PDB file of C-alpha atoms in Angstrom:
ATOM      1  CA  MET A   1     150.479  81.188  91.247  1.00  0.00           C
ATOM      2  CA  PRO A   2     149.562  77.451  91.282  1.00  0.00           C
ATOM      3  CA  ARG A   3     148.552  76.004  94.632  1.00  0.00           C
ATOM      4  CA  GLN A   4     151.280  74.127  96.445  1.00  0.00           C
ATOM      5  CA  GLY A   5     150.839  70.526  97.475  1.00  0.00           C
ATOM      6  CA  PHE A   6     150.081  67.081  96.127  1.00  0.00           C
ATOM      7  CA  ALA A   7     147.078  64.803  95.839  1.00  0.00           C
ATOM      8  CA  ASP A   8     146.233  61.106  95.677  1.00  0.00           C
ATOM      9  CA  LEU A   9     142.828  60.565  94.094  1.00  0.00           C
ATOM     10  CA  HIS A  10     142.443  56.788  94.376  1.00  0.00           C
ATOM     11  CA  LEU A  11     142.298  55.442  97.942  1.00  0.00           C
ATOM     12  CA  HIS A  12     140.318  52.788  99.820  1.00  0.00           C
ATOM     13  CA  THR A  13     139.129  52.326 103.400  1.00  0.00           C
ATOM     14  CA  VAL A  14     137.353  49.662 105.445  1.00  0.00           C
ATOM     15  CA  ALA A  15     134.103  50.802 103.811  1.00  0.00           C
ATOM     16  CA  SER A  16     135.125  48.415 101.009  1.00  0.00           C
ATOM     17  CA  ASP A  17     138.257  46.272 100.923  1.00  0.00           C
ATOM     18  CA  GLY A  18     140.781  48.611 102.512  1.00  0.00           C
ATOM     19  CA  THR A  19     142.399  47.932 105.874  1.00  0.00           C
ATOM     20  CA  GLN A  20     142.223  51.445 107.339  1.00  0.00           C
ATOM     21  CA  THR A  21     139.569  53.760 108.721  1.00  0.00           C
ATOM     22  CA  LEU A  22     139.250  57.213 107.213  1.00  0.00           C
ATOM     23  CA  ASN A  23     141.147  58.799 110.110  1.00  0.00           C
ATOM     24  CA  GLU A  24     143.954  56.255 109.761  1.00  0.00           C
ATOM     25  CA  LEU A  25     144.125  56.941 106.030  1.00  0.00           C
ATOM     26  CA  VAL A  26     144.284  60.693 106.580  1.00  0.00           C
ATOM     27  CA  GLY A  27     147.061  60.204 109.107  1.00  0.00           C
ATOM     28  CA  ARG A  28     149.133  58.184 106.645  1.00  0.00           C
ATOM     29  CA  CYS A  29     148.497  60.774 103.924  1.00  0.00           C
ATOM     30  CA  ARG A  30     149.649  63.592 106.195  1.00  0.00           C
ATOM     31  CA  ALA A  31     152.826  61.627 106.877  1.00  0.00           C
ATOM     32  CA  CYS A  32     153.330  61.410 103.089  1.00  0.00           C
ATOM     33  CA  ARG A  33     152.785  65.185 102.861  1.00  0.00           C
ATOM     34  CA  LEU A  34     149.676  64.837 100.738  1.00  0.00           C
ATOM     35  CA  THR A  35     147.329  67.811 101.005  1.00  0.00           C
ATOM     36  CA  THR A  36     144.322  66.478  99.056  1.00  0.00           C
ATOM     37  CA  ILE A  37     142.899  62.976  98.780  1.00  0.00           C
ATOM     38  CA  ALA A  38     139.853  61.302  97.260  1.00  0.00           C
ATOM     39  CA  VAL A  39     138.264  58.349  99.036  1.00  0.00           C
ATOM     40  CA  THR A  40     137.116  56.011  96.264  1.00  0.00           C
ATOM     41  CA  ASP A  41     135.785  52.858  97.876  1.00  0.00           C
ATOM     42  CA  HIS A  42     134.447  50.086  95.648  1.00  0.00           C
ATOM     43  CA  ASP A  43     130.753  50.560  94.805  1.00  0.00           C
ATOM     44  CA  THR A  44     130.112  52.429  98.049  1.00  0.00           C
ATOM     45  CA  ILE A  45     130.745  55.737  99.785  1.00  0.00           C
ATOM     46  CA  SER A  46     132.103  55.618 103.297  1.00  0.00           C
ATOM     47  CA  PRO A  47     129.501  56.810 105.821  1.00  0.00           C
ATOM     48  CA  GLU A  48     132.268  59.027 107.209  1.00  0.00           C
ATOM     49  CA  VAL A  49     132.306  60.956 103.908  1.00  0.00           C
ATOM     50  CA  ASP A  50     129.064  62.930 103.957  1.00  0.00           C
ATOM     51  CA  ARG A  51     129.942  65.974 101.825  1.00  0.00           C
ATOM     52  CA  ARG A  52     131.382  66.428  98.342  1.00  0.00           C
ATOM     53  CA  SER A  53     134.518  67.943  99.837  1.00  0.00           C
ATOM     54  CA  THR A  54     135.632  68.670 103.371  1.00  0.00           C
ATOM     55  CA  THR A  55     138.811  69.078 105.410  1.00  0.00           C
ATOM     56  CA  ARG A  56     139.956  66.565 107.998  1.00  0.00           C
ATOM     57  CA  PHE A  57     143.063  67.200 110.110  1.00  0.00           C
ATOM     58  CA  GLY A  58     144.296  69.681 107.529  1.00  0.00           C
ATOM     59  CA  VAL A  59     143.805  67.344 104.533  1.00  0.00           C
ATOM     60  CA  GLU A  60     141.145  68.032 101.905  1.00  0.00           C
ATOM     61  CA  VAL A  61     138.973  64.918 101.545  1.00  0.00           C
ATOM     62  CA  ILE A  62     137.027  64.611  98.288  1.00  0.00           C
ATOM     63  CA  ALA A  63     133.991  62.339  98.195  1.00  0.00           C
ATOM     64  CA  GLY A  64     134.615  59.721  95.555  1.00  0.00           C
ATOM     65  CA  VAL A  65     133.578  56.258  94.471  1.00  0.00           C
ATOM     66  CA  GLU A  66     134.939  53.496  92.242  1.00  0.00           C
ATOM     67  CA  LEU A  67     132.129  51.899  90.240  1.00  0.00           C
ATOM     68  CA  LYS A  68     132.400  48.634  88.374  1.00  0.00           C
ATOM     69  CA  ALA A  69     130.890  48.931  84.903  1.00  0.00           C
ATOM     70  CA  ASP A  70     130.420  47.107  81.626  1.00  0.00           C
ATOM     71  CA  PHE A  71     131.792  49.018  78.629  1.00  0.00           C
ATOM     72  CA  ASP A  72     129.898  47.172  75.877  1.00  0.00           C
ATOM     73  CA  GLY A  73     131.539  43.879  76.764  1.00  0.00           C
ATOM     74  CA  VAL A  74     134.757  45.277  78.247  1.00  0.00           C
ATOM     75  CA  SER A  75     135.123  45.202  82.034  1.00  0.00           C
ATOM     76  CA  GLY A  76     136.325  48.363  83.721  1.00  0.00           C
ATOM     77  CA  GLU A  77     135.740  50.855  86.486  1.00  0.00           C
ATOM     78  CA  ILE A  78     134.724  54.490  86.760  1.00  0.00           C
ATOM     79  CA  LEU A  79     136.091  56.843  89.401  1.00  0.00           C
ATOM     80  CA  GLY A  80     133.608  59.512  90.473  1.00  0.00           C
ATOM     81  CA  TYR A  81     134.926  62.686  92.118  1.00  0.00           C
ATOM     82  CA  PHE A  82     133.141  65.455  94.061  1.00  0.00           C
ATOM     83  CA  VAL A  83     130.005  63.301  94.162  1.00  0.00           C
ATOM     84  CA  ASP A  84     127.071  64.089  96.424  1.00  0.00           C
ATOM     85  CA  PRO A  85     126.735  61.050  98.740  1.00  0.00           C
ATOM     86  CA  ALA A  86     123.013  61.803  99.185  1.00  0.00           C
ATOM     87  CA  CYS A  87     122.161  61.770  95.455  1.00  0.00           C
ATOM     88  CA  PRO A  88     119.154  59.407  95.034  1.00  0.00           C
ATOM     89  CA  ARG A  89     120.238  57.962  91.675  1.00  0.00           C
ATOM     90  CA  LEU A  90     123.739  57.247  92.947  1.00  0.00           C
ATOM     91  CA  ARG A  91     122.425  55.738  96.174  1.00  0.00           C
ATOM     92  CA  ARG A  92     120.106  53.410  94.231  1.00  0.00           C
ATOM     93  CA  LEU A  93     123.005  52.230  92.082  1.00  0.00           C
ATOM     94  CA  LEU A  94     125.225  51.640  95.112  1.00  0.00           C
ATOM     95  CA  GLU A  95     122.488  49.635  96.845  1.00  0.00           C
ATOM     96  CA  ARG A  96     122.095  47.490  93.727  1.00  0.00           C
ATOM     97  CA  MET A  97     125.844  46.906  93.666  1.00  0.00           C
ATOM     98  CA  ARG A  98     125.831  45.963  97.357  1.00  0.00           C
ATOM     99  CA  ARG A  99     123.293  43.239  96.599  1.00  0.00           C
ATOM    100  CA  ALA A 100     125.284  42.106  93.552  1.00  0.00           C
ATOM    101  CA  ARG A 101     128.429  41.830  95.652  1.00  0.00           C
ATOM    102  CA  ASN A 102     126.623  39.729  98.260  1.00  0.00           C
ATOM    103  CA  ALA A 103     125.226  37.409  95.580  1.00  0.00           C
ATOM    104  CA  ARG A 104     128.653  37.028  93.990  1.00  0.00           C
ATOM    105  CA  MET A 105     130.252  36.232  97.334  1.00  0.00           C
ATOM    106  CA  GLU A 106     127.669  33.492  97.954  1.00  0.00           C
ATOM    107  CA  ARG A 107     128.543  31.914  94.587  1.00  0.00           C
ATOM    108  CA  MET A 108     132.268  32.094  95.295  1.00  0.00           C
ATOM    109  CA  LEU A 109     131.850  30.633  98.762  1.00  0.00           C
ATOM    110  CA  GLU A 110     129.898  27.723  97.319  1.00  0.00           C
ATOM    111  CA  ARG A 111     132.745  27.023  94.899  1.00  0.00           C
ATOM    112  CA  CYS A 112     135.301  27.373  97.688  1.00  0.00           C
ATOM    113  CA  ARG A 113     133.426  24.789  99.744  1.00  0.00           C
ATOM    114  CA  GLU A 114     133.472  22.385  96.794  1.00  0.00           C
ATOM    115  CA  VAL A 115     137.180  22.917  96.088  1.00  0.00           C
ATOM    116  CA  THR A 116     138.606  23.061  99.612  1.00  0.00           C
ATOM    117  CA  GLY A 117     136.116  20.994 101.577  1.00  0.00           C
ATOM    118  CA  LEU A 118     135.985  23.763 104.175  1.00  0.00           C
ATOM    119  CA  GLU A 119     132.721  25.089 105.612  1.00  0.00           C
ATOM    120  CA  LEU A 120     133.168  28.707 104.525  1.00  0.00           C
ATOM    121  CA  ARG A 121     130.001  30.799 104.986  1.00  0.00           C
ATOM    122  CA  LEU A 122     128.876  34.369 104.359  1.00  0.00           C
ATOM    123  CA  GLU A 123     128.803  35.111 108.074  1.00  0.00           C
ATOM    124  CA  HIS A 124     132.506  34.218 108.223  1.00  0.00           C
ATOM    125  CA  VAL A 125     133.285  36.790 105.530  1.00  0.00           C
ATOM    126  CA  ARG A 126     131.152  39.398 107.293  1.00  0.00           C
ATOM    127  CA  ARG A 127     133.228  38.878 110.422  1.00  0.00           C
ATOM    128  CA  ILE A 128     136.276  40.044 108.439  1.00  0.00           C
ATOM    129  CA  ALA A 129     134.623  42.778 106.376  1.00  0.00           C
ATOM    130  CA  GLN A 130     133.360  46.072 107.770  1.00  0.00           C
ATOM    131  CA  GLY A 131     131.755  47.333 104.558  1.00  0.00           C
ATOM    132  CA  ASN A 132     131.081  46.128 101.008  1.00  0.00           C
ATOM    133  CA  LEU A 133     132.183  42.546 100.432  1.00  0.00           C
ATOM    134  CA  GLY A 134     135.075  41.927  98.042  1.00  0.00           C
ATOM    135  CA  ARG A 135     137.510  39.204  97.021  1.00  0.00           C
ATOM    136  CA  PRO A 136     140.241  40.412  99.433  1.00  0.00           C
ATOM    137  CA  HIS A 137     137.881  39.547 102.303  1.00  0.00           C
ATOM    138  CA  LEU A 138     137.465  36.035 100.915  1.00  0.00           C
ATOM    139  CA  ALA A 139     141.235  35.798 100.486  1.00  0.00           C
ATOM    140  CA  GLY A 140     141.610  36.710 104.151  1.00  0.00           C
ATOM    141  CA  LEU A 141     139.157  33.968 105.102  1.00  0.00           C
ATOM    142  CA  LEU A 142     141.038  31.397 103.015  1.00  0.00           C
ATOM    143  CA  ILE A 143     144.277  32.389 104.762  1.00  0.00           C
ATOM    144  CA  GLU A 144     142.607  32.172 108.171  1.00  0.00           C
ATOM    145  CA  ALA A 145     141.256  28.708 107.333  1.00  0.00           C
ATOM    146  CA  GLY A 146     144.687  27.491 106.250  1.00  0.00           C
ATOM    147  CA  ALA A 147     143.735  27.028 102.597  1.00  0.00           C
ATOM    148  CA  ALA A 148     146.124  29.742 101.381  1.00  0.00           C
ATOM    149  CA  ALA A 149     149.465  31.069 102.578  1.00  0.00           C
ATOM    150  CA  SER A 150     148.971  34.700 101.539  1.00  0.00           C
ATOM    151  CA  PHE A 151     146.720  37.076  99.616  1.00  0.00           C
ATOM    152  CA  ASP A 152     148.695  36.439  96.452  1.00  0.00           C
ATOM    153  CA  ASP A 153     148.410  32.694  96.985  1.00  0.00           C
ATOM    154  CA  ALA A 154     144.634  32.891  97.578  1.00  0.00           C
ATOM    155  CA  PHE A 155     144.109  34.852  94.398  1.00  0.00           C
ATOM    156  CA  ALA A 156     146.473  32.743  92.302  1.00  0.00           C
ATOM    157  CA  ARG A 157     145.044  29.379  93.412  1.00  0.00           C
ATOM    158  CA  TYR A 158     141.377  30.135  93.977  1.00  0.00           C
ATOM    159  CA  ILE A 159     139.769  33.485  93.284  1.00  0.00           C
ATOM    160  CA  SER A 160     141.425  35.267  90.357  1.00  0.00           C
ATOM    161  CA  ARG A 161     139.577  35.294  87.044  1.00  0.00           C
ATOM    162  CA  GLY A 162     139.837  31.828  85.526  1.00  0.00           C
ATOM    163  CA  ARG A 163     140.560  30.095  88.844  1.00  0.00           C
ATOM    164  CA  PRO A 164     138.152  27.476  90.262  1.00  0.00           C
ATOM    165  CA  CYS A 165     136.417  29.653  92.867  1.00  0.00           C
ATOM    166  CA  TYR A 166     136.040  32.801  90.757  1.00  0.00           C
ATOM    167  CA  ALA A 167     132.578  34.129  89.909  1.00  0.00           C
ATOM    168  CA  PRO A 168     131.815  37.283  87.919  1.00  0.00           C
ATOM    169  CA  ILE A 169     129.788  40.133  89.351  1.00  0.00           C
ATOM    170  CA  GLU A 170     126.751  41.688  87.703  1.00  0.00           C
ATOM    171  CA  LYS A 171     127.852  45.165  86.580  1.00  0.00           C
ATOM    172  CA  PRO A 172     125.809  48.167  85.401  1.00  0.00           C
ATOM    173  CA  ASP A 173     126.217  49.516  81.895  1.00  0.00           C
ATOM    174  CA  VAL A 174     128.849  52.258  81.886  1.00  0.00           C
ATOM    175  CA  ARG A 175     126.284  54.788  80.646  1.00  0.00           C
ATOM    176  CA  GLU A 176     124.239  54.195  83.799  1.00  0.00           C
ATOM    177  CA  ALA A 177     127.333  54.610  85.979  1.00  0.00           C
ATOM    178  CA  LEU A 178     128.325  57.829  84.213  1.00  0.00           C
ATOM    179  CA  LEU A 179     124.792  59.202  84.539  1.00  0.00           C
ATOM    180  CA  ALA A 180     124.784  58.489  88.281  1.00  0.00           C
ATOM    181  CA  VAL A 181     128.086  60.323  88.742  1.00  0.00           C
ATOM    182  CA  ARG A 182     126.932  63.242  86.630  1.00  0.00           C
ATOM    183  CA  GLU A 183     123.558  63.539  88.407  1.00  0.00           C
ATOM    184  CA  SER A 184     125.391  63.569  91.753  1.00  0.00           C
ATOM    185  CA  GLY A 185     127.315  66.643  90.602  1.00  0.00           C
ATOM    186  CA  GLY A 186     130.504  64.680  90.155  1.00  0.00           C
ATOM    187  CA  VAL A 187     133.154  64.201  87.499  1.00  0.00           C
ATOM    188  CA  ALA A 188     133.941  60.764  86.046  1.00  0.00           C
ATOM    189  CA  SER A 189     137.419  59.413  85.308  1.00  0.00           C
ATOM    190  CA  LEU A 190     138.408  56.070  83.789  1.00  0.00           C
ATOM    191  CA  ALA A 191     140.179  53.971  86.434  1.00  0.00           C
ATOM    192  CA  HIS A 192     143.608  52.423  85.614  1.00  0.00           C
ATOM    193  CA  PRO A 193     142.775  52.382  81.882  1.00  0.00           C
ATOM    194  CA  CYS A 194     146.071  50.858  80.723  1.00  0.00           C
ATOM    195  CA  LEU A 195     144.956  47.566  82.288  1.00  0.00           C
ATOM    196  CA  MET A 196     141.704  47.422  80.294  1.00  0.00           C
ATOM    197  CA  LYS A 197     141.410  45.082  77.320  1.00  0.00           C
ATOM    198  CA  VAL A 198     140.522  47.670  74.678  1.00  0.00           C
ATOM    199  CA  ASP A 199     141.254  47.048  70.996  1.00  0.00           C
ATOM    200  CA  ASP A 200     140.787  50.560  69.565  1.00  0.00           C
ATOM    201  CA  TRP A 201     141.558  53.205  72.163  1.00  0.00           C
ATOM    202  CA  ALA A 202     140.783  56.207  69.952  1.00  0.00           C
ATOM    203  CA  ARG A 203     137.303  54.906  69.210  1.00  0.00           C
ATOM    204  CA  PHE A 204     136.809  53.813  72.813  1.00  0.00           C
ATOM    205  CA  LEU A 205     137.634  57.252  74.216  1.00  0.00           C
ATOM    206  CA  ASP A 206     135.393  58.926  71.644  1.00  0.00           C
ATOM    207  CA  TRP A 207     132.266  57.071  72.662  1.00  0.00           C
ATOM    208  CA  THR A 208     132.940  57.084  76.412  1.00  0.00           C
ATOM    209  CA  ALA A 209     133.531  60.858  76.278  1.00  0.00           C
ATOM    210  CA  ASP A 210     130.228  61.235  74.425  1.00  0.00           C
ATOM    211  CA  ALA A 211     128.592  59.164  77.174  1.00  0.00           C
ATOM    212  CA  GLY A 212     129.876  61.501  79.908  1.00  0.00           C
ATOM    213  CA  LEU A 213     133.458  60.549  80.713  1.00  0.00           C
ATOM    214  CA  SER A 214     135.512  63.627  81.679  1.00  0.00           C
ATOM    215  CA  ALA A 215     138.956  62.250  82.558  1.00  0.00           C
ATOM    216  CA  ILE A 216     141.334  59.303  82.575  1.00  0.00           C
ATOM    217  CA  GLU A 217     143.533  58.051  85.394  1.00  0.00           C
ATOM    218  CA  ALA A 218     146.831  58.791  83.680  1.00  0.00           C
ATOM    219  CA  PHE A 219     149.066  58.509  86.744  1.00  0.00           C
ATOM    220  CA  TYR A 220     148.960  55.121  88.458  1.00  0.00           C
ATOM    221  CA  PRO A 221     151.560  52.661  89.848  1.00  0.00           C
ATOM    222  CA  TYR A 222     151.348  50.474  86.768  1.00  0.00           C
ATOM    223  CA  GLU A 223     154.774  48.995  87.443  1.00  0.00           C
ATOM    224  CA  ARG A 224     153.372  47.439  90.623  1.00  0.00           C
ATOM    225  CA  SER A 225     150.347  45.934  88.870  1.00  0.00           C
ATOM    226  CA  ALA A 226     150.110  42.221  88.100  1.00  0.00           C
ATOM    227  CA  GLY A 227     148.369  42.921  84.798  1.00  0.00           C
ATOM    228  CA  ALA A 228     150.117  43.559  81.510  1.00  0.00           C
ATOM    229  CA  LEU A 229     149.581  47.028  80.047  1.00  0.00           C
ATOM    230  CA  THR A 230     147.404  47.138  76.951  1.00  0.00           C
ATOM    231  CA  ILE A 231     148.565  50.632  75.941  1.00  0.00           C
ATOM    232  CA  ASP A 232     151.535  52.799  76.830  1.00  0.00           C
ATOM    233  CA  PRO A 233     150.443  55.438  79.392  1.00  0.00           C
ATOM    234  CA  HIS A 234     152.119  58.254  77.426  1.00  0.00           C
ATOM    235  CA  ARG A 235     150.214  57.265  74.280  1.00  0.00           C
ATOM    236  CA  LEU A 236     146.957  57.202  76.218  1.00  0.00           C
ATOM    237  CA  VAL A 237     147.624  60.662  77.658  1.00  0.00           C
ATOM    238  CA  ALA A 238     148.143  62.003  74.136  1.00  0.00           C
ATOM    239  CA  LEU A 239     144.830  60.491  72.991  1.00  0.00           C
ATOM    240  CA  ALA A 240     143.054  61.917  76.052  1.00  0.00           C
ATOM    241  CA  ARG A 241     144.407  65.411  75.521  1.00  0.00           C
ATOM    242  CA  GLU A 242     143.333  65.345  71.871  1.00  0.00           C
ATOM    243  CA  ARG A 243     139.779  64.810  73.149  1.00  0.00           C
ATOM    244  CA  GLY A 244     139.870  67.400  75.913  1.00  0.00           C
ATOM    245  CA  LEU A 245     139.818  64.812  78.690  1.00  0.00           C
ATOM    246  CA  LEU A 246     141.295  65.749  82.065  1.00  0.00           C
ATOM    247  CA  LEU A 247     144.056  63.750  83.742  1.00  0.00           C
ATOM    248  CA  THR A 248     143.752  62.220  87.209  1.00  0.00           C
ATOM    249  CA  GLY A 249     145.992  59.968  89.267  1.00  0.00           C
ATOM    250  CA  GLY A 250     146.160  57.890  92.384  1.00  0.00           C
ATOM    251  CA  SER A 251     148.002  55.069  94.112  1.00  0.00           C
ATOM    252  CA  ASP A 252     145.022  52.688  94.566  1.00  0.00           C
ATOM    253  CA  ASP A 253     146.317  52.110  98.086  1.00  0.00           C
ATOM    254  CA  HIS A 254     144.297  49.639 100.174  1.00  0.00           C
ATOM    255  CA  GLY A 255     146.219  50.100 103.399  1.00  0.00           C
ATOM    256  CA  PRO A 256     148.823  48.348 105.562  1.00  0.00           C
ATOM    257  CA  GLY A 257     148.724  44.570 105.341  1.00  0.00           C
ATOM    258  CA  SER A 258     146.799  44.575 102.074  1.00  0.00           C
ATOM    259  CA  SER A 259     147.916  43.356  98.665  1.00  0.00           C
ATOM    260  CA  LYS A 260     148.099  47.004  97.502  1.00  0.00           C
ATOM    261  CA  GLU A 261     150.096  49.071  99.990  1.00  0.00           C
ATOM    262  CA  THR A 262     151.082  51.761  97.502  1.00  0.00           C
ATOM    263  CA  LEU A 263     150.550  55.088  99.260  1.00  0.00           C
ATOM    264  CA  GLY A 264     153.140  57.642  98.193  1.00  0.00           C
ATOM    265  CA  ARG A 265     153.695  56.111  94.766  1.00  0.00           C
ATOM    266  CA  ILE A 266     151.598  58.865  93.129  1.00  0.00           C
ATOM    267  CA  ARG A 267     151.872  62.550  94.007  1.00  0.00           C
ATOM    268  CA  LEU A 268     149.519  64.455  91.737  1.00  0.00           C
ATOM    269  CA  PRO A 269     150.015  68.233  91.369  1.00  0.00           C
ATOM    270  CA  LEU A 270     147.015  70.183  92.658  1.00  0.00           C
ATOM    271  CA  SER A 271     146.484  71.776  89.240  1.00  0.00           C
ATOM    272  CA  HIS A 272     144.787  68.524  88.218  1.00  0.00           C
ATOM    273  CA  VAL A 273     142.490  68.709  91.252  1.00  0.00           C
ATOM    274  CA  ASP A 274     141.609  72.307  90.442  1.00  0.00           C
ATOM    275  CA  ALA A 275     140.718  71.320  86.868  1.00  0.00           C
ATOM    276  CA  LEU A 276     138.449  68.551  88.186  1.00  0.00           C
ATOM    277  CA  ARG A 277     136.788  70.931  90.642  1.00  0.00           C
ATOM    278  CA  ALA A 278     136.191  73.500  87.908  1.00  0.00           C
ATOM    279  CA  ARG A 279     134.654  70.835  85.671  1.00  0.00           C
ATOM    280  CA  ALA A 280     132.361  69.697  88.491  1.00  0.00           C
ATOM    281  CA  GLU A 281     131.266  73.273  89.213  1.00  0.00           C
ATOM    282  CA  SER A 282     130.620  73.973  85.546  1.00  0.00           C
ATOM    283  CA  THR A 283     128.304  70.979  85.192  1.00  0.00           C
ATOM    284  CA  ALA A 284     126.529  71.280  88.553  1.00  0.00           C
TER     285      ALA A 284
END
């Protein structure tokens, strides 16, 4: 008989740009009657997540990570599940991404100073952020300084792609990201794929699967996303199944007061978690 319960496999904490600690996140998930979650902070693993899988207050917590990556010219992200936080290759990649995020923030702050005339410095962002630096932290600083009315306003006027204060981040090649997940004993899924600018999805899935991709994030609150979908989710699921790729899902919740307060939007049956776990165990 299938296990009873539901999962959310795409969640963020204060270790990156979320607004909640791990315990606060678990409490909210319990209130939503979720039994399994994956903590997938941006380019980092929360220091509170020290094992590939553990139980906290009755909720299974899977060690995960969301890695920015370059897919031969296409920007995207990889979700790693059941990763070993102590894996040397993964830790080296995460340290490199921490430095890249700091360098990007310095460039964006310089542009913000030029555009707004405000003396916005890295130490001001660090006062807001508890972990890896990200654009939501800069948005918070712009709001605090009176340069923006809200997170949406800060992104729309200053820090979204194409806006005057935006700066790209140096990303690893996707093959390097997939290798780091695989060497850590984890399983890699393609994050919110229907938002990626891919021309030929069949070809794209073929070569990413060959490179080590095991799953796609099929279940996601796309209707809440600001981006236009580049492929119908049902069509993408069909392509994934033809290639033997697993299906994952998550809300991408960043916590109360964030621009993505979406917990409860995705309730993934545990059969998908069991398939991921079996894949991780088979490749360990």
